[in-house]
């Protein structure tokens, strides 16, 4: 069964997914006070890769994901690819769950077992994934207003604390920190967008994937750039890089007339919303890819086992906050590079060749 | 499809209800710490907290401060150790002020603030002060005239900094930011006790100058005013200056209307110097018997020149102390150099302390009288 | 409007024949001793037509349900004054009677016992004639009906003061008088095996989508239930997502609201015997729209609408937020307030969670107790509630004073969105439970779950949150704001209306 989602709603899904919960962590902290440059560079580098994802979906237009993969790559290779990405999405979902629960644990619920929080979020994600991408997209459209409202209000109140001189001197340590920051950003969270490739069954028009992925990514990444830069301008580069949750700490500086203070908890709500959607989308992608990999047409019966396996995985994969932070802010992860860039590139080239050949064949017959 | 939804909700509920409420706590069992601080003794540190205790219930409830102190080897254990004598869980996020004693400041505030920025319960948007000539415990036990709680009194006083102009208020995070910034040192306002009848009253006056995390000296109230001026803090204070009007000297009162300070590094060949430009605008609310006619521009110009001279002298005195006696970059010269002249900074980063001592500082003060109360002419008694 | 033709053919109950015979005696026997046995309210009026070929006739009707004056004037008298054609029988005779004898508007004939007995039960008169195997039915409604008054629950300051009554015909006419256009269409159905309730589906043909109308008809035709006492039965039987208490079908007592909704492309269902009409599809935003928004200045309307959204947030969230603030995040409350809350709660024996749930429950009991009582006793209940339970409970340290404020705020703002009051109570309880486990995070999880549920709901194929999830200005124009009429050029897209233009531009005139 194919679910068609209107482009604008899908775009909202892409925006919240890309924002996700990732901006809790010190994104691009290696770039020091040149973080905005790292962001711009990362956005510029990420756009072609995301366009590549969109191009692949566009090549499959008219068919569901499963049929499209099978026509282009053949039955067994497409299944192997799907299984690989199912694992990737499952692991990413578990990581997000860890980030989210560690954040909640270290900020406000220290004695609540992490498994309890993780269970609550996962069960909700399980329900969401069962409802399907259409409902999830609609959900995103409603929630995106809340997320943006919270962040906008919080950062509008921070304006008085922002010190633009924190961005000086530009390029004090040369280009290397910027490159490191850029790689950090590409890895997590920018190219995690590849998961969304597996979520949408079909698109309205052949150019819809572009209209969904590119503006969605652009909005989210520019917004993230603004948030990270504003936080850095409030905290200073050292504090930004040394806190686990710099955006959270930055918003704790809000003090309007000694009444509007302590807004950081309200901001942490938007982390919860983004984090939940990311878990749900990863769960959906993992289940859908698994269904394709195992040759089933309906993915829904796979959601529950996949979701339930994520709860213990979130406890076992990473057991402490330091590790969670290391993963979220690492510069280059080999598996990430493989899933986010190398494999899509190979798939894309193959797809172009196959489609071109297919056209020639159909033209000659 | 639709029956599935309540099933999942039921699972969600069950999972929640079967587990429990781990971090649930009742608000009435919390002991709200209004302010806290650290003293140092030979045996270790003493954490002093001022809490509020409510007596009576409902509408008759009265809040009364209660000061408790505990000795411990670390902050984290001390904050918990206070739970025991209080009989309730001490709750720190509502603290309004954080104090350290002179001894702690001299031996280094790093351990204290490292704990504060690391801890989950502590808020760093809290005024941070150093006690001078008294211990933290003495300050908390003093009697402010209006408010019962010393913490509230101190927190309110720090908000008056532009009007009082005798201290430069800092919140914990501001001090931390200055302390870890490159080419900048922190300062903290000081709190002292003065006699008021039988009671001791805490007042905030003066500035403690830090280098790294250690206190290296004091600025008194007047120097603090100049320091605030150089930091660009908007001033609204009043002061009296002996002013030469034609042949006689009068004590005339001036009030700050506007002030702006610009500090910039300047390269003259290979020679680095700092340019400090201060622009001040004044109101003249009181002239006493001086009988000044403010339409006489010669007199006004002479007053402005005297003001410029006066402030220039005081700025130079302060900078001399900073460069020589403290050798602490509290005005952030190094930070400015790093931002504006990164190449030069790269050369001097390692020996900035010695460089600071020899740094040439040029000062220029421009003054203007823009208001004279609501009258241009003086009152002149006649027969 | 011969709607009773729609009745599904069934075997006549009892052991009798299913068709009338030619013998009046036999026919009468079946009516009297089988179908309406032991029913004293059925009147059998015997009379004879004018000689020379005078025949025995009988008029059967239910007492008090028909206008007996009408029947004697326009049915019995013409028969007595007229000679029926000799030898005519069956269809021919029935046609003659309908065309030339009876002077009523709504006349029909039938051979079936079932049809005829149904007609009698519904308040029609039935004429049987010797030698004719057809019965002729005459509509002569005569029961008392309530006058048209303003509905109590939906009174307005500005707007028409008419409300529906229990009579279907009157109700249809109330709507028809607003939409006086041949495009206004009515489909009649009958539901309820015992009650045989008349149901009218009304819509505007040029606007409502055909698929929607067909879907409504199909769903209502599917209903096989013995009784329809109120439109709520139909609502529950045909609505989507019945397991969640939010309505996916709207109900109203006001003809202007029904007219407004069907002019946007919706379909309304009027049910005989109840003043409550149903409108569908019904979307979440409609709970926040009121007819007065459109009658008053658009800025005032917008302000009230925003107020309703805020009230909805307050009534669903404030106990949960209060609980999570006092029990999990006291650091978020401003310092003076936290001190006074702590002081107020000092001697309260119950934990915050019990206090919040308990006071919420007490309020709902008070409301339920007061709502169905006559006015004077209702007032007594509110006095007991306010003084005894509010003031005294605080003085006796059973609850803290801040809790009373929260309960009051919750209750008052709940009444602002009264059409979704009950779902709001359930959401509130759900959020309180979530907040009691995870504090603010639990609250957020709860809100996300509710939004997820709302996102997954549909009403007649239209997503429940349709206009809330639209990004276009024409989609949003009537959601959070009520734009002036000259800006609402198009009808809402999500209803799939055939003709989307509702206002010709340049309709707005200004003084030069």
JSON list of C-alpha atoms in Angstrom, two decimals, chain B residues 60 71 77 82 104 126 138 157 194 247 282 346 355 361:
[
{"chain": "B", "resi": 60, "resn": "UNK", "atom": "CA", "xyz": [-0.94, 33.52, 57.80]},
{"chain": "B", "resi": 71, "resn": "UNK", "atom": "CA", "xyz": [31.90, 21.98, 57.00]},
{"chain": "B", "resi": 77, "resn": "UNK", "atom": "CA", "xyz": [29.02, 16.74, 49.75]},
{"chain": "B", "resi": 82, "resn": "UNK", "atom": "CA", "xyz": [22.88, 20.62, 54.66]},
{"chain": "B", "resi": 104, "resn": "UNK", "atom": "CA", "xyz": [38.62, 31.66, 49.27]},
{"chain": "B", "resi": 126, "resn": "UNK", "atom": "CA", "xyz": [23.12, 34.47, 40.04]},
{"chain": "B", "resi": 138, "resn": "UNK", "atom": "CA", "xyz": [28.77, 37.08, 59.16]},
{"chain": "B", "resi": 157, "resn": "UNK", "atom": "CA", "xyz": [21.35, 45.95, 45.54]},
{"chain": "B", "resi": 194, "resn": "UNK", "atom": "CA", "xyz": [28.88, 48.51, 58.14]},
{"chain": "B", "resi": 247, "resn": "UNK", "atom": "CA", "xyz": [37.55, 83.17, 40.28]},
{"chain": "B", "resi": 282, "resn": "UNK", "atom": "CA", "xyz": [26.21, 65.30, 31.97]},
{"chain": "B", "resi": 346, "resn": "UNK", "atom": "CA", "xyz": [50.20, 35.37, 18.06]},
{"chain": "B", "resi": 355, "resn": "UNK", "atom": "CA", "xyz": [53.71, 43.05, 27.59]},
{"chain": "B", "resi": 361, "resn": "UNK", "atom": "CA", "xyz": [47.76, 53.43, 26.83]}
]
